[in-house]
Coordinates of C-alpha atoms in Angstrom, one line a residue:
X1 CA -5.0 -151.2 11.4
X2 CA -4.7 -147.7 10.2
X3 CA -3.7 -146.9 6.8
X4 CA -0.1 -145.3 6.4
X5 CA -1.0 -142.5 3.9
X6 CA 1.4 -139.7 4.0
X7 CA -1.3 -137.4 2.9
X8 CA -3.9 -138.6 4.9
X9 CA -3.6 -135.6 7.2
X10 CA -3.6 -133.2 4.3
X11 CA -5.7 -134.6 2.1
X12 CA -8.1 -137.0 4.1
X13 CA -11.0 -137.2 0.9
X14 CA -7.7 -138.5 -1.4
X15 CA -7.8 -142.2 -2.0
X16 CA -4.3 -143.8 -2.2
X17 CA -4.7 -144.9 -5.8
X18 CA -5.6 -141.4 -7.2
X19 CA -2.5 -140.5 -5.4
X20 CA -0.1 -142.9 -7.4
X21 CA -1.8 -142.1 -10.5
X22 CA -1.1 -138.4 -10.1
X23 CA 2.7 -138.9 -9.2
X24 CA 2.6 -141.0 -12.7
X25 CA 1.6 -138.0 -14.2
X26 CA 4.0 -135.8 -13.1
X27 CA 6.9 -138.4 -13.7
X28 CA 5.7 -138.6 -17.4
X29 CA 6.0 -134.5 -17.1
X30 CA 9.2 -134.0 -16.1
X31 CA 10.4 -136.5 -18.7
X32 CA 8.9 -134.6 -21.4
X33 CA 10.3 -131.6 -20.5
X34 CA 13.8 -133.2 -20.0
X35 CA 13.2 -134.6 -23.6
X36 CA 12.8 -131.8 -25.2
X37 CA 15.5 -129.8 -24.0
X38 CA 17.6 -132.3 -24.9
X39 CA 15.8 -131.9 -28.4
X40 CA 15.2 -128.4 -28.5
X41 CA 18.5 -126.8 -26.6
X42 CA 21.6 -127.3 -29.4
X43 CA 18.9 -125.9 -31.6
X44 CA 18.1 -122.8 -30.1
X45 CA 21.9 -122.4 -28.8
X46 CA 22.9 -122.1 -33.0
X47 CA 20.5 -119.9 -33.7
X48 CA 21.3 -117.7 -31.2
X49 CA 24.8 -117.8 -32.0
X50 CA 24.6 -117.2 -35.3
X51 CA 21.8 -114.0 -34.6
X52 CA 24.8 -112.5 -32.2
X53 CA 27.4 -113.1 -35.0
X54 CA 25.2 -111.4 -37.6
X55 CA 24.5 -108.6 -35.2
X56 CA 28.5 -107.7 -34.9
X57 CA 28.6 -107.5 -38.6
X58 CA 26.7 -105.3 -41.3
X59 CA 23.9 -107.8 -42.4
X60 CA 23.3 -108.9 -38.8
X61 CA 19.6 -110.6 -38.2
X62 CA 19.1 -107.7 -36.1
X63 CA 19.0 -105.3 -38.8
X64 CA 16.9 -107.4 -41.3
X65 CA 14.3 -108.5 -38.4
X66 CA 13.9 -105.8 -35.9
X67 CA 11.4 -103.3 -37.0
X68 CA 12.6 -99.7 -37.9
X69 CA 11.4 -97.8 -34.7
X70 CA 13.0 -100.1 -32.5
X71 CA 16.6 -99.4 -34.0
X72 CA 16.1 -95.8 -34.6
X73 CA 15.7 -95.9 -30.6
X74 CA 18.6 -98.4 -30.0
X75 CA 20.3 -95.9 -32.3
X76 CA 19.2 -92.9 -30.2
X77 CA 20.0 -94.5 -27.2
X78 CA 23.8 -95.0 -28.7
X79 CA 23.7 -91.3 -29.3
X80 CA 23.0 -90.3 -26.2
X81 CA 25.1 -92.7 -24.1
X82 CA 28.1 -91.0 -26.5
X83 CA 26.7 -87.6 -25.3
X84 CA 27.0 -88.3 -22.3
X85 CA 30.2 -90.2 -22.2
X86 CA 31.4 -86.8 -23.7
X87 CA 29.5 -84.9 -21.1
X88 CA 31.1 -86.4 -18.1
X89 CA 34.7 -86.0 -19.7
X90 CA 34.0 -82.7 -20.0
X91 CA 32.7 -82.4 -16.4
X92 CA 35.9 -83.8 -15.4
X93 CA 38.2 -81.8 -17.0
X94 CA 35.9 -78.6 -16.1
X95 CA 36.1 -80.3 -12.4
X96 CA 39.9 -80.4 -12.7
X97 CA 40.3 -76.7 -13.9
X98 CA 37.7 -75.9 -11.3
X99 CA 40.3 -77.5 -8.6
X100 CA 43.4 -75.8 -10.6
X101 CA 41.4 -72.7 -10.2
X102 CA 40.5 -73.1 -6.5
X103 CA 44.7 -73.8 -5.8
X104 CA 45.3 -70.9 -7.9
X105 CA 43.1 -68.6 -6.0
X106 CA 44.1 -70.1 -2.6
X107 CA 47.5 -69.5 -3.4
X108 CA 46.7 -65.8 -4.8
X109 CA 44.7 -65.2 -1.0
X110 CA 47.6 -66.7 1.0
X111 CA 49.8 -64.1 -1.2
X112 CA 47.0 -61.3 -0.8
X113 CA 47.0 -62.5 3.0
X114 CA 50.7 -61.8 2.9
X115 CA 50.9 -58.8 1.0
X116 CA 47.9 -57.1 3.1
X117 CA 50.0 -58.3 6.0
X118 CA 53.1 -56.4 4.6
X119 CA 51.2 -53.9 3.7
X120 CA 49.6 -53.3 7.3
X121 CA 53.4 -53.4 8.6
X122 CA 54.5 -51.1 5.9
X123 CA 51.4 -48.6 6.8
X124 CA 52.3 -48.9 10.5
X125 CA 56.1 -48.1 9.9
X126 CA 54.9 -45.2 7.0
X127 CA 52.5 -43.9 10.5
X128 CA 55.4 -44.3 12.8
X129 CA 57.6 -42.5 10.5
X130 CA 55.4 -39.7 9.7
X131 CA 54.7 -39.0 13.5
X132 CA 58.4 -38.9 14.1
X133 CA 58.9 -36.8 10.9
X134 CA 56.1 -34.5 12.8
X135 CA 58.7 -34.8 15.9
X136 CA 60.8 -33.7 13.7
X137 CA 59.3 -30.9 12.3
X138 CA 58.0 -29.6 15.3
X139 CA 61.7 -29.8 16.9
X140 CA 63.1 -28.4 13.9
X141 CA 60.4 -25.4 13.7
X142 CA 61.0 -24.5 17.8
X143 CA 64.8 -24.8 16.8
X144 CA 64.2 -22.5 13.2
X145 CA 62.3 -20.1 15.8
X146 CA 65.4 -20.2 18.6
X147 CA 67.8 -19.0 15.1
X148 CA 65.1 -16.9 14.2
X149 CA 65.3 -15.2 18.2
X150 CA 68.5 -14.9 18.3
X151 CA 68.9 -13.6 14.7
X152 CA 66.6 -11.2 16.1
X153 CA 69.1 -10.6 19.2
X154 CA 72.0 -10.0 17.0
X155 CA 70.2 -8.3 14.3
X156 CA 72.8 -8.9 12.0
X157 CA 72.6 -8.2 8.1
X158 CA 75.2 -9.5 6.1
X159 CA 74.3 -7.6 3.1
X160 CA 75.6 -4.3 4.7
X161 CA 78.6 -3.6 3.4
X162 CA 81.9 -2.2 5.0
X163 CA 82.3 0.8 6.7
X164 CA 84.9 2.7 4.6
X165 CA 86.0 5.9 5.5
X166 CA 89.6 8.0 5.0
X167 CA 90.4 12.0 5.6
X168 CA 90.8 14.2 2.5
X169 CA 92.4 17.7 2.5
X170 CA 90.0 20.1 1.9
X171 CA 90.9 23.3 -0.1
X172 CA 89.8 26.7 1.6
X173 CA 86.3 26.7 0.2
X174 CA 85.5 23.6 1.3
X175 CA 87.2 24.3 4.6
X176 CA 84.8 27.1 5.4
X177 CA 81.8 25.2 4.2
X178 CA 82.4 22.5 6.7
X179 CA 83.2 24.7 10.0
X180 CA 79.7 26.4 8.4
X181 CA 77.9 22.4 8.3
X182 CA 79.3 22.0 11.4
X183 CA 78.3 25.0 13.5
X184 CA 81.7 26.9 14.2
X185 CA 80.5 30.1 12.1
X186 CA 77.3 30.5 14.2
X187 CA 75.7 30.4 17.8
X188 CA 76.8 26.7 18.4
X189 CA 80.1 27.6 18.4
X190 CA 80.6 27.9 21.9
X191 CA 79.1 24.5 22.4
X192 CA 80.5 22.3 19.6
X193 CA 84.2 24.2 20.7
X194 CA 85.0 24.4 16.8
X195 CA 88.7 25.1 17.4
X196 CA 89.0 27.6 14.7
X197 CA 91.5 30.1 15.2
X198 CA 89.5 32.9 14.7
X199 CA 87.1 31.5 17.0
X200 CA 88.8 29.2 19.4
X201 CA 92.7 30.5 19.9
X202 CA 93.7 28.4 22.8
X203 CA 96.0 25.5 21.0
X204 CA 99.1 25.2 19.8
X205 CA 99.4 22.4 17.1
X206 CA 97.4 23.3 14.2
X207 CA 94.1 22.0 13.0
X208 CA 94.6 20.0 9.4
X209 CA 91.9 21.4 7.0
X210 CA 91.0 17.3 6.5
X211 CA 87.2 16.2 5.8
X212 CA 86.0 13.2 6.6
X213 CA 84.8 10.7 3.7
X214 CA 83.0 7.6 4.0
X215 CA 80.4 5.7 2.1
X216 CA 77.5 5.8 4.9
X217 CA 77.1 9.9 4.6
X218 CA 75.1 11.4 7.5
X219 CA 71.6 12.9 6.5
X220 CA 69.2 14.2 8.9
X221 CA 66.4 13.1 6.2
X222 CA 67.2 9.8 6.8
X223 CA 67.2 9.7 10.2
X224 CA 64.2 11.8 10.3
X225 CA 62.4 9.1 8.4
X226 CA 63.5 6.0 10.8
X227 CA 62.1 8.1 13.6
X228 CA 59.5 9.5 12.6
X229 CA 55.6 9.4 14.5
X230 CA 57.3 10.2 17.9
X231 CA 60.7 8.7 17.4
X232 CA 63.2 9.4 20.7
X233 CA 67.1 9.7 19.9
X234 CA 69.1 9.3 23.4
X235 CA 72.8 9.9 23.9
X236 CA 73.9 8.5 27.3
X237 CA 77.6 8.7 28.7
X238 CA 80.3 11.0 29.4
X239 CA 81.6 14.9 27.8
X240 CA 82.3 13.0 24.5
X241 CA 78.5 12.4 24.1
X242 CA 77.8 15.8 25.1
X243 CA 79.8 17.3 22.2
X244 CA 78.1 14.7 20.1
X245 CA 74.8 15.6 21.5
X246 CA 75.6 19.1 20.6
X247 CA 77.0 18.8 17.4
X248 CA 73.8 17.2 16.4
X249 CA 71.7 20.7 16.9
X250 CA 74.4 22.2 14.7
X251 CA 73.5 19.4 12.1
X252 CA 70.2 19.9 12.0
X253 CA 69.8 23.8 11.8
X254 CA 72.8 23.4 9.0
X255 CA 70.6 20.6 6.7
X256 CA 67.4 23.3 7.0
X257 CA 65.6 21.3 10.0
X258 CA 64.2 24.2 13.3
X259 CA 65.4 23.4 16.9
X260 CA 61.9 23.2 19.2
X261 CA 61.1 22.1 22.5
X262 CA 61.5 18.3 23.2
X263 CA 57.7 16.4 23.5
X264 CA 58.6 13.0 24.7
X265 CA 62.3 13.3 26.5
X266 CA 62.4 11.7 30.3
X267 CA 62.1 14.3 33.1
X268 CA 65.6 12.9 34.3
X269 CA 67.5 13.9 31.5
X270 CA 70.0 16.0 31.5
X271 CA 69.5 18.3 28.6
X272 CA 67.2 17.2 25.2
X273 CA 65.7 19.2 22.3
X274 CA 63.2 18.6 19.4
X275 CA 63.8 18.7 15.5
X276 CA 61.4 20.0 13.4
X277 CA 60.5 21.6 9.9
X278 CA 59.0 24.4 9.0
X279 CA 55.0 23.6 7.7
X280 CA 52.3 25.6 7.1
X281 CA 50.1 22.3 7.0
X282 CA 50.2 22.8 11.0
X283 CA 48.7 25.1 13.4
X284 CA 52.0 25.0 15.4
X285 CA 53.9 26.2 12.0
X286 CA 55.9 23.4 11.8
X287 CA 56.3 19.7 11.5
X288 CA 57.6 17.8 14.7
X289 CA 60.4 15.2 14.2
X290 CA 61.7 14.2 16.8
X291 CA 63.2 14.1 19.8
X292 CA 67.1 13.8 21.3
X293 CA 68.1 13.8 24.9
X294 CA 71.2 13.8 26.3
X295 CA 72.0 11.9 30.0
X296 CA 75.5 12.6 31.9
X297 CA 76.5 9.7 33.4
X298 CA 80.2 10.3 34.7
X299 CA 80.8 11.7 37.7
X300 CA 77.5 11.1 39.4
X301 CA 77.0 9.9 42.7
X302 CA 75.0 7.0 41.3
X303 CA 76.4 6.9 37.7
X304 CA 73.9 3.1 37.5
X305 CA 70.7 4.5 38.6
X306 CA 70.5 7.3 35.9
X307 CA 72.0 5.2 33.2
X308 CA 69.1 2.8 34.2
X309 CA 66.6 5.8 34.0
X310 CA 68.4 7.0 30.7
X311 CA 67.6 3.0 29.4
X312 CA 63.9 2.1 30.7
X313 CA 62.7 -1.8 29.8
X314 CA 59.3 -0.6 28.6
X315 CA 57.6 1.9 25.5
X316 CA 55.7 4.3 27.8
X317 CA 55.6 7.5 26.4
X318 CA 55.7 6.9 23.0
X319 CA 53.5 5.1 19.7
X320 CA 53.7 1.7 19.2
X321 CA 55.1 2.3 16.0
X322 CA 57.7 5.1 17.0
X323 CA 61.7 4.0 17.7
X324 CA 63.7 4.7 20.6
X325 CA 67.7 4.7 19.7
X326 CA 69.8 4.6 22.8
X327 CA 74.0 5.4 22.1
X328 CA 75.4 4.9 25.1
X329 CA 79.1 5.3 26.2
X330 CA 81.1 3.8 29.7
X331 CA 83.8 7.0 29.8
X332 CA 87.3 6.9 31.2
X333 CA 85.7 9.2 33.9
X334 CA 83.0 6.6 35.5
X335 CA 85.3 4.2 37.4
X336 CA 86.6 6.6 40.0
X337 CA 85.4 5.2 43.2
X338 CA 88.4 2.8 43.9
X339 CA 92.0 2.5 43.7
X340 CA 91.3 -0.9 41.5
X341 CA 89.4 1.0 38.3
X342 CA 89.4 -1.6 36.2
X343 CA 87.5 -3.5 38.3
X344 CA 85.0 -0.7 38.7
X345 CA 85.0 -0.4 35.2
X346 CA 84.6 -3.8 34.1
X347 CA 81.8 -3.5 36.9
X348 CA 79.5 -1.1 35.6
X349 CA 80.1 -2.1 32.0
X350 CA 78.6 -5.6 32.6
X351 CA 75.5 -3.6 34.2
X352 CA 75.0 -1.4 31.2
X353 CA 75.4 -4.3 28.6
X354 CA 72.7 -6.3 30.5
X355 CA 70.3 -3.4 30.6
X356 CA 71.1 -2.8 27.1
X357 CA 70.1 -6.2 25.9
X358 CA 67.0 -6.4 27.9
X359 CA 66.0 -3.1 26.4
X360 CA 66.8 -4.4 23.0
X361 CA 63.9 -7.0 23.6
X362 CA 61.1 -4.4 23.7
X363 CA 59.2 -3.6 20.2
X364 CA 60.9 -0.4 18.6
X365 CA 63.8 -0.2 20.8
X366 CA 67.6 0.0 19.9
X367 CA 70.3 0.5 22.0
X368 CA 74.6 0.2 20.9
X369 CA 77.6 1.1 22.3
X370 CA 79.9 3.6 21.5
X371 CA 83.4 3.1 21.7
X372 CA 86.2 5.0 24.5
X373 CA 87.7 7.6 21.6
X374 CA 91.5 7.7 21.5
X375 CA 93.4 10.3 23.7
X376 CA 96.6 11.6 22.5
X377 CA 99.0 12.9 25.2
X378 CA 102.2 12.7 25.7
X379 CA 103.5 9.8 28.2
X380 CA 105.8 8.1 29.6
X381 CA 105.0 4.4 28.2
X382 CA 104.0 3.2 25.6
X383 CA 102.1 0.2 27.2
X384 CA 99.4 3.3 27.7
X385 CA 100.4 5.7 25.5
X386 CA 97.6 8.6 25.3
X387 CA 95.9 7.8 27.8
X388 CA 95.2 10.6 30.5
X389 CA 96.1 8.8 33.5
X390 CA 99.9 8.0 32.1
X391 CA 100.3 12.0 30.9
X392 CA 103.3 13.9 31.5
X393 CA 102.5 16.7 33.1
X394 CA 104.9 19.0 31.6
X395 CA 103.9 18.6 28.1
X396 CA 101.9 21.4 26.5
X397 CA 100.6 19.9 23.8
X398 CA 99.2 16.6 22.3
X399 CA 101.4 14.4 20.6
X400 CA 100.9 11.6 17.9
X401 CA 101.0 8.0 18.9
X402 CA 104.0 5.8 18.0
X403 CA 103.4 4.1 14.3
X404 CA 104.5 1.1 15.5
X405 CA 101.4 0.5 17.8
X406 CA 98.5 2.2 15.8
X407 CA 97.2 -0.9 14.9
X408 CA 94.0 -0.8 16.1
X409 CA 92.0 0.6 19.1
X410 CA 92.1 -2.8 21.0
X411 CA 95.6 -0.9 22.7
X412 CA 93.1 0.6 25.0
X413 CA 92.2 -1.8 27.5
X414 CA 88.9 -0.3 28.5
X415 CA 88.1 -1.0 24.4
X416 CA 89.1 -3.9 24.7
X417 CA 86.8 -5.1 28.0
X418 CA 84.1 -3.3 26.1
X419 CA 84.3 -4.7 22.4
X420 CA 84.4 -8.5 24.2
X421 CA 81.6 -8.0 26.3
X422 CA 79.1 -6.4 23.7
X423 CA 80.0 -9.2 21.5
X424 CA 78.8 -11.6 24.5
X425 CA 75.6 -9.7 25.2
X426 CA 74.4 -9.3 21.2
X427 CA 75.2 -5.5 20.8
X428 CA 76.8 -3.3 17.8
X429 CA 79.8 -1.2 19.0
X430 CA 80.2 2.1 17.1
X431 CA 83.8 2.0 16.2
X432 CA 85.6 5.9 16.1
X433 CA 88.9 5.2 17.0
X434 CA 90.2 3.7 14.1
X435 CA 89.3 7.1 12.1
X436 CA 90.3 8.8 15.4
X437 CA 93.6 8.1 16.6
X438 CA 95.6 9.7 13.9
X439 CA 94.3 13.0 14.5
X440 CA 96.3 14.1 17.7
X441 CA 96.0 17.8 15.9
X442 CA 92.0 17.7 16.3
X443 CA 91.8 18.1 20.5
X444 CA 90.9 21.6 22.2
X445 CA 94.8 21.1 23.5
X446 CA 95.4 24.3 25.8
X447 CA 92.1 26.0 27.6
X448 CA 91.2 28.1 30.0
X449 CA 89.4 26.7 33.1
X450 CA 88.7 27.8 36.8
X451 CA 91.8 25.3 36.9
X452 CA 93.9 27.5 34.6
X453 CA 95.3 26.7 31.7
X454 CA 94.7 22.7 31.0
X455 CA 96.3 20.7 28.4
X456 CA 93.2 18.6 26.6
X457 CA 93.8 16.2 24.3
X458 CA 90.5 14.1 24.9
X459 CA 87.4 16.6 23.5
X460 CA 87.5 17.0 20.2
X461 CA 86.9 19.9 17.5
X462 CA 83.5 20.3 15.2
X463 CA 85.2 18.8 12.2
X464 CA 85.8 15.2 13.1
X465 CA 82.6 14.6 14.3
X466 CA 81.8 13.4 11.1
X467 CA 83.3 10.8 12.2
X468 CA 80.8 10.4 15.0
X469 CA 77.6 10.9 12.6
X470 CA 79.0 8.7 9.8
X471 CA 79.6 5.8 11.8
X472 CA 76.2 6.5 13.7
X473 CA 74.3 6.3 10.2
X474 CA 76.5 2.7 9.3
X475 CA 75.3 0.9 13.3
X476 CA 71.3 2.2 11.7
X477 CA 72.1 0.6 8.0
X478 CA 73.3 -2.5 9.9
X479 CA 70.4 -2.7 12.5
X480 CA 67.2 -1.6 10.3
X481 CA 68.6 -2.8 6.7
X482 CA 67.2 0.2 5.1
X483 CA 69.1 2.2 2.8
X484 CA 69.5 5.5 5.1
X485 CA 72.0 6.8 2.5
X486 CA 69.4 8.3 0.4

């Protein structure tokens, strides 16, 4: 029968006695051991207990048993678990200023975002509103340049004051003196009809011994300076402008100037002359001026066309820096062509307003009107009182107007059509007839003609054409803002 060892299969050279003896020996082990825990355990538990109390407390077992480098450690160790402890607080409250830091400046970007944003809008709409200021600007400057045009147009200055002029008696010294200025005591006589009545017998009503005195005083100086270097002086219209024309010559020769043939005048005018002074600086002998023309315009077969030629649109002829002054005058005498003459009238006036502005526009040019001077005979209504076409026919002399309508020379209507339309077209009006119309005692009256004896009370005598230079030298102040009084 086989043997029922557990170990047998382990242990095959292990006899079963050995076996039992060995497990006695470990039985007898464990007792021992459980023995003296039971012995040894409450022991060891007090002491311990009492080496933990001590160690709370100053006189703990750990200070009087463990050895000097081992506390100084434990003591360093203490010391630096502190440092540490106080480290890490300090990294937190370092972490949590770093975070209130990190809000702060994400806030202060959102606010920068903003404000750049704003500020991005607010360049855009400063852009936008300096390219429309430029709009502006630009508009305003073609506008300031339209004012500046048609300031230029109107050549208007404001700073010329008044015209202001009245009739003075003269005594008998100064009487002769002025029929001497005026050409009466020499060769012009003939020509400026001086109606002296040594010279000129043929009226009835006498001539007043009045002079003319205004505070624009005609000099030839003057007018010699504004055109000088080839200057042109054109008088264009009817008889009146031919006695102006003429009384000019007697002007010049009076204030010291020489009468010499004309350099620059148009092949189609009528009659023209040159003014010059005497100069030994010149191989010639003298100093030209310049020139004055005279164009008849009444009475023509085409009075348009040589009004047109009198008036050209261009500077041919002359310096770049030389004037050309154009007076011109529509007379009673150009609408003659049909029953309807105020029609005619009205007619050619708009024509010679329209060329007169056009020439206006060219570089040195200046052209003005004139106005119709007052006529003085006797008539049958007042409505047209002095006026030739209303004359009585049996009257022998020139007669005064009524008081009650001298008001101004607007009574004419011809005046009237002509003083609205140059206002229209931008042009000065040289205004006589205010000085004019009381002097009824100034026309040639009575003269001899291949018609025989004709009552005239439209041309004029030498003296009041004072009247005519005077107001000639104001339109020039007004137009060229230079003091030509001098």
């Amino acid at each position: 029968m086989a043997s029922r060892n557990p170990f047998a299969a382990v242990m095959p050279h292990v006899e079963q006695r050995s076996l039992l003896q060995m497990l006695k020996y470990i039985a007898v082990f464990l007792l021992g051991v459980a023995a003296a825990q039971w012995v040894i355990g409450p022991v060891y538990l007090e002491t311990y207990s009492r080496a933990a109390s001590a160690h709370r407390g100053p006189r703990s077992l750990v200070d009087a048993e463990l050895p000097a480098a081992l506390k100084a450690i434990h003591l360093e160790s203490l010391r630096y678990r502190g440092l540490y402890l106080e480290q890490l607080s300090q990294k937190l409250l370092a972490d949590k200023e770093m975070e209130k830091m990190n809000h702060s400046l994400t806030m202060s970007n959102k606010r920068l975002r903003a404000l750049v944003q704003g500020s991005e809008t607010a360049i855009e709409r400063a852009v936008l509103a300096s390219l429309q200021a430029e709009d502006d600007a630009t508009e305003m400057e073609k506008k300031l340049l339209a004012m500046q045009a048609d300031l230029a147009k109107k050549t208007t200055y404001d700073v010329t004051p008044l015209f202001r002029g009245e009739w003075q008696r003269a005594n008998d010294e100064a009487w002769q003196g002025l029929l001497q200025h005026h050409g009466c005591l020499s060769e012009f006589r003939d020509d400026v009809l001086c109606c002296d009545a040594g010279v000129w017998p043929n009226f009835q009503t006498p001539l007043q011994p009045l002079v003319f005195q205004s505070n624009f005083p005609f000099r030839m100086r003057s007018l010699q300076q504004l055109l000088a270097r080839g200057g042109k002086l054109t008088f264009v219209g009817d008889s009146i402008s031919q006695q102006v024309y003429q009384s000019l010559k007697a002007r010049a020769m009076a204030e010291g100037y020489i009468l010499i043939g004309a350099k620059n005048a148009s092949e189609h005018a009528t009659a023209s002359f040159g003014i010059g002074l005497n100069s030994t600086e010149y191989k010639s002998g003298y100093e030209r001026c310049f020139d004055v023309e005279l164009f008849r315009v009444d009475r023509t077969a085409d009075p348009l066309g040589v009004f047109d030629k009198a008036v050209p649109l261009d500077s041919l002829g002359r310096s770049s820096s030389s004037k050309h002054i154009v007076v011109a005058n529509i007379g009673l005498h150009f609408a003659n062509g049909r029953s309807n003459q105020t029609e005619e009238f009205t007619e050619q006036l708009t024509h010679m307003v329209e060329r007169l502005e056009a020439f206006n526009q060219v570089t040195g040019n200046f052209g003005f009107l004139r106005d119709i001077t007052p006529q003085h005979f006797t008539t049958e209504s007042s409505d047209a009182q002095g006026e030739y076409a209303s004359r009585n026919k049996t009257a022998t002399a020139c007669s005064p107007w009524s008081s009650g309508l001298i008001i101004t020379f607007r009574n004419n209507l011809h005046n009237s059509l002509l003083m609205d339309m140059a206002q229209a077209h931008n042009l000065y009006v040289q205004e006589t007839t205010p000085f004019l119309k009381e002097r009824y005692d100034a026309h040639l009256e009575t003269r001899d003609s291949t018609k025989g004896s004709v009552l005239d009370c439209t041309h004029w005598c030498a003296p009041v054409f004072d009247v005519m230079h005077d107001t000639f030298m104001y339109i020039l102040q007004r137009r060229f803002g230079h003091d030509l009084r001098l």
